[in-house]
PDB file of C-alpha atoms in Angstrom:
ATOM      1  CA  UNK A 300      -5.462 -14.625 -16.547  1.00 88.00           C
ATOM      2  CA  UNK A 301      -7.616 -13.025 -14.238  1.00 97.00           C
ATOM      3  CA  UNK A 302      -5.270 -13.200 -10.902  1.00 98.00           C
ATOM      4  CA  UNK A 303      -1.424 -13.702 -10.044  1.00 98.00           C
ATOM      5  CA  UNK A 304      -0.647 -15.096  -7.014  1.00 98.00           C
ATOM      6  CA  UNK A 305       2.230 -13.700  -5.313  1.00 98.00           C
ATOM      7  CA  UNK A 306       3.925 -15.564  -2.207  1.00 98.00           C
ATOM      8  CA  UNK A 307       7.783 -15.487  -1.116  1.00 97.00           C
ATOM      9  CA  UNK A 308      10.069 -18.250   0.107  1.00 97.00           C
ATOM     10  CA  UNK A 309      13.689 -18.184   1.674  1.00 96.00           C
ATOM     11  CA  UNK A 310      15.702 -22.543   1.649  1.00 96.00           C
ATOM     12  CA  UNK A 311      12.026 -24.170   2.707  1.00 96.00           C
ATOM     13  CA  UNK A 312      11.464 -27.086   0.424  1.00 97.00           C
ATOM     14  CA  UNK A 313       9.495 -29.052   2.139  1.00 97.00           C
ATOM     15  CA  UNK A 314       6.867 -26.397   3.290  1.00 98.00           C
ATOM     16  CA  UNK A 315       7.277 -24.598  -0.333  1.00 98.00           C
ATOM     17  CA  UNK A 316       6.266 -28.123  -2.261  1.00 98.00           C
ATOM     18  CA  UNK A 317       3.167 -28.573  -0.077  1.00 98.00           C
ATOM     19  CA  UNK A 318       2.324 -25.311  -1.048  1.00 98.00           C
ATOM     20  CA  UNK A 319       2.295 -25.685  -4.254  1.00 98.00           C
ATOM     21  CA  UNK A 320       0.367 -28.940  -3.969  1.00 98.00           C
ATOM     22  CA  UNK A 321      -2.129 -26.919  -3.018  1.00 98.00           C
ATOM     23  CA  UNK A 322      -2.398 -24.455  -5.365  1.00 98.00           C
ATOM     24  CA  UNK A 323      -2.444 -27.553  -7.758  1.00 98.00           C
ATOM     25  CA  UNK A 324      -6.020 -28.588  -6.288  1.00 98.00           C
ATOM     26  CA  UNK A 325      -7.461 -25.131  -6.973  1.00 98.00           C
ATOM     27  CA  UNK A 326     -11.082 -24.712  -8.155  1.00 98.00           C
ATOM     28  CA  UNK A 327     -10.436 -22.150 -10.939  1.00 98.00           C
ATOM     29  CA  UNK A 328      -7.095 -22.303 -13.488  1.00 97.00           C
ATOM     30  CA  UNK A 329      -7.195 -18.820 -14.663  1.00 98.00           C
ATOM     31  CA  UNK A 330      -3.901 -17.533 -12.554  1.00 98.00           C
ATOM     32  CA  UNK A 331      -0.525 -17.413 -12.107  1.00 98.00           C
ATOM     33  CA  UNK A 332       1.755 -17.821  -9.576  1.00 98.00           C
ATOM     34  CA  UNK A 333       4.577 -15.927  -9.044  1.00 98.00           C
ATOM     35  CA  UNK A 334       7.191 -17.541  -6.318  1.00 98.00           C
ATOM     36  CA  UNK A 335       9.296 -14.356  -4.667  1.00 98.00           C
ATOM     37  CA  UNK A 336      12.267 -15.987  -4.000  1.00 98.00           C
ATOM     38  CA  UNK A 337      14.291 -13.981  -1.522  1.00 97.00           C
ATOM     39  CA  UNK A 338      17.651 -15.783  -2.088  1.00 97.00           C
ATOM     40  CA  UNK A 339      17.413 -19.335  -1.991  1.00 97.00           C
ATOM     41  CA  UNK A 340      19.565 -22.166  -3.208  1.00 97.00           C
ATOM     42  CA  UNK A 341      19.647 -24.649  -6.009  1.00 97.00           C
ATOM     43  CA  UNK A 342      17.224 -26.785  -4.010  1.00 98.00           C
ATOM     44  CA  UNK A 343      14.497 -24.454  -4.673  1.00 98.00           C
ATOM     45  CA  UNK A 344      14.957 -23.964  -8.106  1.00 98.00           C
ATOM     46  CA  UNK A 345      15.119 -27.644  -8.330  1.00 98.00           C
ATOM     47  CA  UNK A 346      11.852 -28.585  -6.729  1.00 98.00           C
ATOM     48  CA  UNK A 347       9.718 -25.429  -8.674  1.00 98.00           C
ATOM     49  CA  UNK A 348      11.322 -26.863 -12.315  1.00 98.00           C
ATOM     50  CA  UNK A 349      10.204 -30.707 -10.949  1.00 98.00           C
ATOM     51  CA  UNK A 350       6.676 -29.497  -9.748  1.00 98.00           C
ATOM     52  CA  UNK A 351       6.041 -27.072 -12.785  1.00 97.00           C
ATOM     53  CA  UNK A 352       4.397 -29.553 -15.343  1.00 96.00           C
ATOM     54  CA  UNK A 353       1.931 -30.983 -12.477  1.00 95.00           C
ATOM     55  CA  UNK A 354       0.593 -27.741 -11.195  1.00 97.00           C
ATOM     56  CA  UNK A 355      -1.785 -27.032 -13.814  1.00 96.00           C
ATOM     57  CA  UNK A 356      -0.980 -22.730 -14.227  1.00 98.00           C
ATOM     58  CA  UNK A 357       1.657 -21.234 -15.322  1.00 98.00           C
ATOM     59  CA  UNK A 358       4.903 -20.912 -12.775  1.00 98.00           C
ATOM     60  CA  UNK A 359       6.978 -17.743 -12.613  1.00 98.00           C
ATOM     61  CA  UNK A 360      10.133 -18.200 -10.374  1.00 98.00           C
ATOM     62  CA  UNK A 361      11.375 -14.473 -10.014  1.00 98.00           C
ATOM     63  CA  UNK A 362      14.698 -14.865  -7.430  1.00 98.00           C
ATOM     64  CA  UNK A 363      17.292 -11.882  -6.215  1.00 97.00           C
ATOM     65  CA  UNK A 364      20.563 -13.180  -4.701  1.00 96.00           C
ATOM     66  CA  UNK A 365      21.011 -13.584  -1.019  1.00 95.00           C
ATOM     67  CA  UNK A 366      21.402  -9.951   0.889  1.00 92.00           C
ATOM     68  CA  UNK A 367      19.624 -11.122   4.186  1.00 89.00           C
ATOM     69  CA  UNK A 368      15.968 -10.657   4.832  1.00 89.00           C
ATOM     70  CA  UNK A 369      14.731  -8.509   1.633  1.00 93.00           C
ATOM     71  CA  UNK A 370      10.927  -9.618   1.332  1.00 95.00           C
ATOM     72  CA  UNK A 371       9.919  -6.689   0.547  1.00 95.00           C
ATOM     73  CA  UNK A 372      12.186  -5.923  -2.429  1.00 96.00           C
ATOM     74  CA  UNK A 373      11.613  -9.457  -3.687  1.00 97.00           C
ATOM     75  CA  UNK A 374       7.951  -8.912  -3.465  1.00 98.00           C
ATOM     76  CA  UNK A 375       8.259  -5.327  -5.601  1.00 98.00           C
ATOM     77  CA  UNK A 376       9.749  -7.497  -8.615  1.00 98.00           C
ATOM     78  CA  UNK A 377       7.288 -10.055  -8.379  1.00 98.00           C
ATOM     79  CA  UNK A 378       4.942  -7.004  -8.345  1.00 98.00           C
ATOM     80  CA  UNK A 379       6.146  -5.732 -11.537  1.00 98.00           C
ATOM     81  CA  UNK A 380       6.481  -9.228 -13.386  1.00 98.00           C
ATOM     82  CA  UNK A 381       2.930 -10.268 -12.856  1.00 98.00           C
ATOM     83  CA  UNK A 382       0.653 -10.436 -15.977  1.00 98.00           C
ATOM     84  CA  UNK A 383      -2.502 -10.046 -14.250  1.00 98.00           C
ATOM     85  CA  UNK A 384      -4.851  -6.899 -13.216  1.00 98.00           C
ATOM     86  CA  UNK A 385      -5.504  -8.395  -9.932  1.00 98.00           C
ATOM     87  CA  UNK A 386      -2.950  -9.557  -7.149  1.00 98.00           C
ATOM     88  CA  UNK A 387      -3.696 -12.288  -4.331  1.00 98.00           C
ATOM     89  CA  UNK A 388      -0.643 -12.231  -1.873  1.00 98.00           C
ATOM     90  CA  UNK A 389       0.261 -15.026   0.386  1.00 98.00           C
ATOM     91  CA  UNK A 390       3.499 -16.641   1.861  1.00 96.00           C
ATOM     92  CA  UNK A 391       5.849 -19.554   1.449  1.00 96.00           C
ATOM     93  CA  UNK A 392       4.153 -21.812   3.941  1.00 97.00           C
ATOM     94  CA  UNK A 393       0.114 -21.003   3.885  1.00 98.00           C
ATOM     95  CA  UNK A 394      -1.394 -24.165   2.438  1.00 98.00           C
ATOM     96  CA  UNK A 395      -4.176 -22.693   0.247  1.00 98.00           C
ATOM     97  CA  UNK A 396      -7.438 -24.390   0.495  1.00 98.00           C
ATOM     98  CA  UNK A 397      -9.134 -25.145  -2.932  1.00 98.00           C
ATOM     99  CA  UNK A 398     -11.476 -22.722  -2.799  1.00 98.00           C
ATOM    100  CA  UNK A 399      -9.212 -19.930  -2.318  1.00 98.00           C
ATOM    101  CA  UNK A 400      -8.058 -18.544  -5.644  1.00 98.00           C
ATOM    102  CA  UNK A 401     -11.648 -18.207  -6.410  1.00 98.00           C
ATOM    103  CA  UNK A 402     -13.138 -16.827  -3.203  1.00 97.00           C
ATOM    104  CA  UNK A 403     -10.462 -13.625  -3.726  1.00 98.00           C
ATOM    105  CA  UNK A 404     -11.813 -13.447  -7.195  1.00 98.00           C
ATOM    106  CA  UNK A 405     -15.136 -13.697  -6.290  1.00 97.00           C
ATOM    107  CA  UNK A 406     -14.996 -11.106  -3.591  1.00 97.00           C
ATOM    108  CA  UNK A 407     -13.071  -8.632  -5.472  1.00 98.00           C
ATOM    109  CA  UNK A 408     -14.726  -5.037  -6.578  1.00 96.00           C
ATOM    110  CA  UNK A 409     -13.378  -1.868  -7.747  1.00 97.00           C
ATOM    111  CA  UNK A 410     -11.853   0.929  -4.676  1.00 98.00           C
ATOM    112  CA  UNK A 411     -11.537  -2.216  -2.227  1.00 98.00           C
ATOM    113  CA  UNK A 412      -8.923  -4.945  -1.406  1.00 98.00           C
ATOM    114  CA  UNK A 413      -9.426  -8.056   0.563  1.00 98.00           C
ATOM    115  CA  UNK A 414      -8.259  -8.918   4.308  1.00 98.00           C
ATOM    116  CA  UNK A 415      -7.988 -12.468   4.705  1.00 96.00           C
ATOM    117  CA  UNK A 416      -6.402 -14.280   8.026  1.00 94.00           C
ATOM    118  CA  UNK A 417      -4.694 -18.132   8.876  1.00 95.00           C
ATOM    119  CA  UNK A 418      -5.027 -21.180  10.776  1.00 96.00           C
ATOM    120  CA  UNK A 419      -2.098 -21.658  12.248  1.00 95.00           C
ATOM    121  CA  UNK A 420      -0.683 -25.593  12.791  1.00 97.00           C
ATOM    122  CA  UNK A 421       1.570 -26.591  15.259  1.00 96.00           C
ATOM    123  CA  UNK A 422       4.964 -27.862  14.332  1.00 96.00           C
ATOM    124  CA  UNK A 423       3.116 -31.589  14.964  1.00 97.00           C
ATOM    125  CA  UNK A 424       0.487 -31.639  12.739  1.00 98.00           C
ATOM    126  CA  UNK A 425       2.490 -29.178  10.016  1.00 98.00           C
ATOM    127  CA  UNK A 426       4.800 -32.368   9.956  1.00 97.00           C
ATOM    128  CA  UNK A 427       2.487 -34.617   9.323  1.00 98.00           C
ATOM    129  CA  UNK A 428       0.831 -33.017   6.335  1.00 98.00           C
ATOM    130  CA  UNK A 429       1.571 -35.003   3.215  1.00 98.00           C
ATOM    131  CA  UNK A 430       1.004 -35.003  -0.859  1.00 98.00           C
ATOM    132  CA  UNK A 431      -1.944 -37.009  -0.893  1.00 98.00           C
ATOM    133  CA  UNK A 432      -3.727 -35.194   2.693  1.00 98.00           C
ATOM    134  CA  UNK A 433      -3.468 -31.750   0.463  1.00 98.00           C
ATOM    135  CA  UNK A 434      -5.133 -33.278  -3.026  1.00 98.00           C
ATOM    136  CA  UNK A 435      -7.721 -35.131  -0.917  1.00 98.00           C
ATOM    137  CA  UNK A 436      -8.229 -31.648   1.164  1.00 98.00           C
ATOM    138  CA  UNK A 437      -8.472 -33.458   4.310  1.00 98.00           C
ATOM    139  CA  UNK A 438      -5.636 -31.224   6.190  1.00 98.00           C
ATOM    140  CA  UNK A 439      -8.578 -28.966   6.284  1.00 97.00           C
ATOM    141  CA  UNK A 440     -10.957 -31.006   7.737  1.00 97.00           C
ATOM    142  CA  UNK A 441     -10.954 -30.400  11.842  1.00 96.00           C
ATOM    143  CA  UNK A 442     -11.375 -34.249  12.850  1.00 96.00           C
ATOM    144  CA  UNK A 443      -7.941 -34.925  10.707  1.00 97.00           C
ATOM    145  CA  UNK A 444      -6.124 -31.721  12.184  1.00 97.00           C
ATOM    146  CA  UNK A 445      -7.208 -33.308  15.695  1.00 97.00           C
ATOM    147  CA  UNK A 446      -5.882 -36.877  15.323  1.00 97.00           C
ATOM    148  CA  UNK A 447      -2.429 -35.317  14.104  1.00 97.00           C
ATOM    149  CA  UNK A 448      -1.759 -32.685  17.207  1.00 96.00           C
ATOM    150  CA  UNK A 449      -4.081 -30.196  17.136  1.00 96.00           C
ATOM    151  CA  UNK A 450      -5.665 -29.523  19.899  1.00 93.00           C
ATOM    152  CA  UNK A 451      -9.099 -27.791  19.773  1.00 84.00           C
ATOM    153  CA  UNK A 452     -10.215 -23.941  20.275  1.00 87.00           C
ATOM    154  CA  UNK A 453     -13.162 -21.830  19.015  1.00 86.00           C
ATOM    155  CA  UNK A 454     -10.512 -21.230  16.113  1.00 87.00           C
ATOM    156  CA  UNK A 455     -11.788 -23.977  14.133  1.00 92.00           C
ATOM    157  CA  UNK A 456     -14.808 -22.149  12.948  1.00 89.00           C
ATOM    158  CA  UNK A 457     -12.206 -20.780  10.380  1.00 90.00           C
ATOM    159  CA  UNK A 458     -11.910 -24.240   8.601  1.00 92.00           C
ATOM    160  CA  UNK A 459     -15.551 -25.458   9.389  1.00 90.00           C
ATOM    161  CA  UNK A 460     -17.591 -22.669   8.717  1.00 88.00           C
ATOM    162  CA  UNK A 461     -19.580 -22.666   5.608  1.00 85.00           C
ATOM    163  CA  UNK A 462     -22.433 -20.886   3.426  1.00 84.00           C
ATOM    164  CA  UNK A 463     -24.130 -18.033   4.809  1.00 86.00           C
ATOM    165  CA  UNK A 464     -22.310 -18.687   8.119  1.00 84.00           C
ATOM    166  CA  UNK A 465     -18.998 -17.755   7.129  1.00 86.00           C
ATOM    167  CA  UNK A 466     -20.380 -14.494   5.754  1.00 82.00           C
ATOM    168  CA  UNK A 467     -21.902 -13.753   9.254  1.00 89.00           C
ATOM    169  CA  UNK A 468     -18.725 -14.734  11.056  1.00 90.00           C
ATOM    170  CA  UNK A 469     -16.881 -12.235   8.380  1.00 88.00           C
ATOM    171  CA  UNK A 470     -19.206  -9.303   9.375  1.00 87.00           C
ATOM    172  CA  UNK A 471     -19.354 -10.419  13.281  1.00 86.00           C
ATOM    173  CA  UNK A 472     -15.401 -10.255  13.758  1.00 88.00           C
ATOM    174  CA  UNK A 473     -13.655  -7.862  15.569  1.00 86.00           C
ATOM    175  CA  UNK A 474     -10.805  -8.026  13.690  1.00 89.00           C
ATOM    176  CA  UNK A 475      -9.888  -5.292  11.195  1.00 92.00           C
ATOM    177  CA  UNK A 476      -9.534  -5.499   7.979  1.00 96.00           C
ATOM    178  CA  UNK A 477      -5.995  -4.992   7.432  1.00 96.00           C
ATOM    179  CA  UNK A 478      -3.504  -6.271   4.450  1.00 97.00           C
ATOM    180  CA  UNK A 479      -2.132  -9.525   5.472  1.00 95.00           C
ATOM    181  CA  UNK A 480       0.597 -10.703   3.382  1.00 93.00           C
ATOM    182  CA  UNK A 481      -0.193 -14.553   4.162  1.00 95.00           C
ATOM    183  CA  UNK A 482      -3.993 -13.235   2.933  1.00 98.00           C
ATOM    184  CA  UNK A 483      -4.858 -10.405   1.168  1.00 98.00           C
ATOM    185  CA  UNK A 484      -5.321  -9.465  -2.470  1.00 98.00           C
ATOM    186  CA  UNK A 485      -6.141  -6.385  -4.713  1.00 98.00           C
ATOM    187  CA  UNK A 486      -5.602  -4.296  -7.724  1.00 98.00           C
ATOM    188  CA  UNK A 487      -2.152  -4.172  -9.371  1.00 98.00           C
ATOM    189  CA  UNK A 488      -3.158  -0.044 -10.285  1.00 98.00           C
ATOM    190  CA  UNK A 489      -3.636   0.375  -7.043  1.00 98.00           C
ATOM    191  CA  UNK A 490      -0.583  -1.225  -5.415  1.00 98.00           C
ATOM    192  CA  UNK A 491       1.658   0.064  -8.490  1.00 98.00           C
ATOM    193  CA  UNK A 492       0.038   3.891  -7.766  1.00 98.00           C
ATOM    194  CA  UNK A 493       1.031   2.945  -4.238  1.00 98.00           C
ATOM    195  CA  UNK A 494       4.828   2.086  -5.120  1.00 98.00           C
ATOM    196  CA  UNK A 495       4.715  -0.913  -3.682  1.00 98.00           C
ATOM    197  CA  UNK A 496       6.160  -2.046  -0.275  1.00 97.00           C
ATOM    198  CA  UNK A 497       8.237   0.132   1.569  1.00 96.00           C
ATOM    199  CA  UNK A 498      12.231  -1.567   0.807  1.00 95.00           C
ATOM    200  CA  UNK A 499      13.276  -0.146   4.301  1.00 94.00           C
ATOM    201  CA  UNK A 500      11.240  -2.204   6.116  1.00 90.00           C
ATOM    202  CA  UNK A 501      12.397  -6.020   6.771  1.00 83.00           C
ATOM    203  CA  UNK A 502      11.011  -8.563   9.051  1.00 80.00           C
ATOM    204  CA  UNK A 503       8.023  -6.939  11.400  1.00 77.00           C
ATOM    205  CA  UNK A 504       4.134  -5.467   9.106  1.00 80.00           C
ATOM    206  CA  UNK A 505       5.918  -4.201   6.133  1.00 87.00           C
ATOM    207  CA  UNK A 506       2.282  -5.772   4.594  1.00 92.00           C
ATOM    208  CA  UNK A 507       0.296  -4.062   7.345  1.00 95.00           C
ATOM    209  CA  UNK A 508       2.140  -0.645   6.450  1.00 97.00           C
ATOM    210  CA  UNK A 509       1.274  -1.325   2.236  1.00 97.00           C
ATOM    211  CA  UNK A 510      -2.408  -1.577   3.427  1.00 97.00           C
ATOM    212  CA  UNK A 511      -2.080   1.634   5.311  1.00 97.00           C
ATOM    213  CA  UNK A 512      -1.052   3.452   2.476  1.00 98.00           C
ATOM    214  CA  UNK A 513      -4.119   1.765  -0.198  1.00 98.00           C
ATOM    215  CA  UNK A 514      -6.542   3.334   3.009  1.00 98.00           C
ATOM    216  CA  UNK A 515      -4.978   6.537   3.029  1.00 98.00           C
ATOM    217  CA  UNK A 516      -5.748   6.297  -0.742  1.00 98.00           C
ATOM    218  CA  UNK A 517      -8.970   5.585   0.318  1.00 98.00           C
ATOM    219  CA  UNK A 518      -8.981   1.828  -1.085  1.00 98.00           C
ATOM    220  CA  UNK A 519     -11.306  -0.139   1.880  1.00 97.00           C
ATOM    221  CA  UNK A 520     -10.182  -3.241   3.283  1.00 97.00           C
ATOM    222  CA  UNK A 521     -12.761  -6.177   3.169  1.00 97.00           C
ATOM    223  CA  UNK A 522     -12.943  -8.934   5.538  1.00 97.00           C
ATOM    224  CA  UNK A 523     -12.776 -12.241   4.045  1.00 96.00           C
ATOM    225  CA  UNK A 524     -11.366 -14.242   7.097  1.00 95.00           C
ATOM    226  CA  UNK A 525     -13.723 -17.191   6.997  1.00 95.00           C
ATOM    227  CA  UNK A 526     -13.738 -17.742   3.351  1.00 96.00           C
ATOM    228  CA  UNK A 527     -10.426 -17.443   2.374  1.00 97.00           C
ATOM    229  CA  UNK A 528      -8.539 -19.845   4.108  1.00 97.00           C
ATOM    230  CA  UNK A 529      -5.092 -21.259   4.136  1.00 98.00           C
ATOM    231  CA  UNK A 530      -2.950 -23.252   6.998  1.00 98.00           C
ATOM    232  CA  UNK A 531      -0.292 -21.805   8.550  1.00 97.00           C
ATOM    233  CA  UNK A 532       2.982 -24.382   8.814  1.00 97.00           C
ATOM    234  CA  UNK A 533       4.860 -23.442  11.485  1.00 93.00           C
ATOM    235  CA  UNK A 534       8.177 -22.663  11.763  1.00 78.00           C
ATOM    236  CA  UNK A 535      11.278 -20.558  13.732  1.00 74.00           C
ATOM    237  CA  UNK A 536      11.486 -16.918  12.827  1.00 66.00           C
ATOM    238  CA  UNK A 537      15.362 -16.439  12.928  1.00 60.00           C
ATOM    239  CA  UNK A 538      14.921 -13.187  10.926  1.00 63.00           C
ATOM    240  CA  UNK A 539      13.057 -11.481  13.756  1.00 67.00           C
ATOM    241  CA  UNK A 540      15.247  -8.912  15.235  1.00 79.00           C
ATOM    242  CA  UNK A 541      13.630  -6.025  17.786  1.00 82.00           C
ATOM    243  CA  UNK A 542      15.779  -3.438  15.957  1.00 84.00           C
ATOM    244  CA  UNK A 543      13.574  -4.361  12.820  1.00 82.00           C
ATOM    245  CA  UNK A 544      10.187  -4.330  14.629  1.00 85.00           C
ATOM    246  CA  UNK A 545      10.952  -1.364  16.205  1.00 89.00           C
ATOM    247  CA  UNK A 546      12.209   0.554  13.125  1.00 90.00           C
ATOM    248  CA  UNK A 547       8.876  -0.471  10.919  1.00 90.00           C
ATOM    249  CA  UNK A 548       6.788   0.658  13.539  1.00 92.00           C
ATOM    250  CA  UNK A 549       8.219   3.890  13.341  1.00 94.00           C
ATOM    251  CA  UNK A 550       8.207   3.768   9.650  1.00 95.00           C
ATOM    252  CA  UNK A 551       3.681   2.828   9.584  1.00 94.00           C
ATOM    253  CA  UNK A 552       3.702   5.533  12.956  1.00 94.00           C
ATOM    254  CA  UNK A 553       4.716   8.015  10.095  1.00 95.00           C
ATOM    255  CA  UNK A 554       2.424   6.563   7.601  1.00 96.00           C
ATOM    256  CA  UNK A 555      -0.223   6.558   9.881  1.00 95.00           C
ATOM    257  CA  UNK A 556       0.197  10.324  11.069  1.00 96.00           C
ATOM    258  CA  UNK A 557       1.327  11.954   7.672  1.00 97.00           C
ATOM    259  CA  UNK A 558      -1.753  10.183   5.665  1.00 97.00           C
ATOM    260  CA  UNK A 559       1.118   9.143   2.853  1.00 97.00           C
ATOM    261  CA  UNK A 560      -0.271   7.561   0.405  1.00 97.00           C
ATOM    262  CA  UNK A 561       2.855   6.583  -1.986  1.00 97.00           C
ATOM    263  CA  UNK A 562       6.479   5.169  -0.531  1.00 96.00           C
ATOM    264  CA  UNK A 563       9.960   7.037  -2.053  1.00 95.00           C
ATOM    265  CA  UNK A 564      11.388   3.550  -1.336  1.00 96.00           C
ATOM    266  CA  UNK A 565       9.320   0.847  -3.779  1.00 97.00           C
ATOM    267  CA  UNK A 566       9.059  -0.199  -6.963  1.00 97.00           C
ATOM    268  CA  UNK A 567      10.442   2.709  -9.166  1.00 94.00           C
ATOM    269  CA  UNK A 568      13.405   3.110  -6.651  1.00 79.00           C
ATOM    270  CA  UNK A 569      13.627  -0.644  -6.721  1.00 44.00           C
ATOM    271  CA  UNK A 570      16.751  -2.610  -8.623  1.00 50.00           C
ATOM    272  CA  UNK A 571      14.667  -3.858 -11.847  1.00 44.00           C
ATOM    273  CA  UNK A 572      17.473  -7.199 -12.438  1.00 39.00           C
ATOM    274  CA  UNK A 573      15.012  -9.211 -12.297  1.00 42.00           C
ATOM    275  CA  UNK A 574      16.158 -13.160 -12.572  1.00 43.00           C
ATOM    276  CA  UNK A 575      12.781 -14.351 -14.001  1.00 43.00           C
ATOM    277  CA  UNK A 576      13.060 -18.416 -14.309  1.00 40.00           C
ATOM    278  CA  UNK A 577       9.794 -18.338 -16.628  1.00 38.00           C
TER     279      UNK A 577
END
């Protein structure tokens, strides 16, 4: 395989399954996808060992029992339990457009990892998203976003932009290249020589503060904002606490300062039990 494709999920069912619808409809086969499972119930398992035959690629379920919000630590096993060489990250409820598996592995090249970004959907139109609008790719298409609740913005150009346009719009962005976790990909050596993401850090750029470390190694981010795409569901952010944000600012402050280019607190610190539902 050439990629795994690492994204987490806490109880979300019905935004996990249209996920995985469309990572069903993708234009290349040769991946993986690993669900991080940060502590969900039966349900979950449930709906990953219904959808497995119909997706196409080979499913990895990799769960760690409920201990609050521990994305990061989930994330680090995933890490560890993917087959590939190359990593594409993205989250529990980012519909993936068809093209996306193979723009990250089109884009990818040695010393650099990619920056990708969202569309984000209101709770309306997120709603109305069904099986059949993600196989026929249509919940991409700007008109059909429109006549279910969204309203429109100079955002759009992320879904309509195309050819040689996107790659101007890539280059013309102010927007840095950061790591995303909804969007972003790179090597596993690199991430692994990293250590991973930081396990102090809960809710609030524990992804932002990974891709600090990969620059400090001097890995380049690459901007792949209107190529990549996937639509953001939304959803209420219950995990969100200030003492979090402010506590994993302090923690990519230190990164930032110090140059540090490997965590003490990832992977090899990490609890290896993984609970791998292959």
């Amino acid at each position: 395989m050439k990629a795994s494709v690492i994204f987490s999920t806490y109880n979300s069912t019905a935004w996990l399954e249209k996920v995985l619808w469309g990572f069903s409809k993708q234009t290349t086969k040769d991946f993986e996808i690993l669900i991080a499972d940060d502590g969900s119930g039966k349900e979950t398992k449930e709906l990953i060992e219904r959808l497995r035959p119909e997706m196409g690629v080979p499913v990895k379920h990799i769960w760690q029992e409920d201990d609050g919000f521990q994305k990061s630590r989930i994330l680090n096993k995933a890490i560890v339990a993917a087959e590939a060489d190359y990593l594409i990250f993205t989250d529990g409820d980012c519909i993936p457009r068809n093209d996306f598996v193979e723009i990250h592995l089109k884009r990818r090249k040695p010393g650099h990892f990619l920056s990708g970004g969202y569309f984000l959907l209101p709770m309306q139109t997120s709603l109305a998203i069904g099986k059949e609008d993600i196989l026929s790719q249509r919940c991409f298409k700007v008109s059909w976003l429109k006549a279910h609740g969204l309203k429109g913005s100079i955002k759009t150009l992320k879904l309509s932009a195309r050819g040689v346009f996107r790659y101007l719009l890539n280059g013309l962005t102010r927007t840095k290249p950061t790591w995303n976790g909804h969007n972003s990909s790179g090597w596993k050596n690199d991430i692994l020589e990293a250590n991973g993401f930081d396990e102090r850090m809960q809710y609030g750029g524990q992804d932002r503060e990974l891709g600090e470390r990969l620059v400090n190694m001097g890995i380049s981010g690459v901007q792949i904002r209107y190529s990549a795409i996937v639509v953001h569901l939304d959803h209420k952010r219950g995990y969100r606490t200030q003492e979090s944000v402010l506590k994993n600012r302090a923690i990519r402050k230190n990164t930032r300062e110090s140059g540090k280019k490997r965590t003490e607190f990832g992977i090899e610190k990490s609890d290896q039990s993984v609970c791998n539902r292959p």
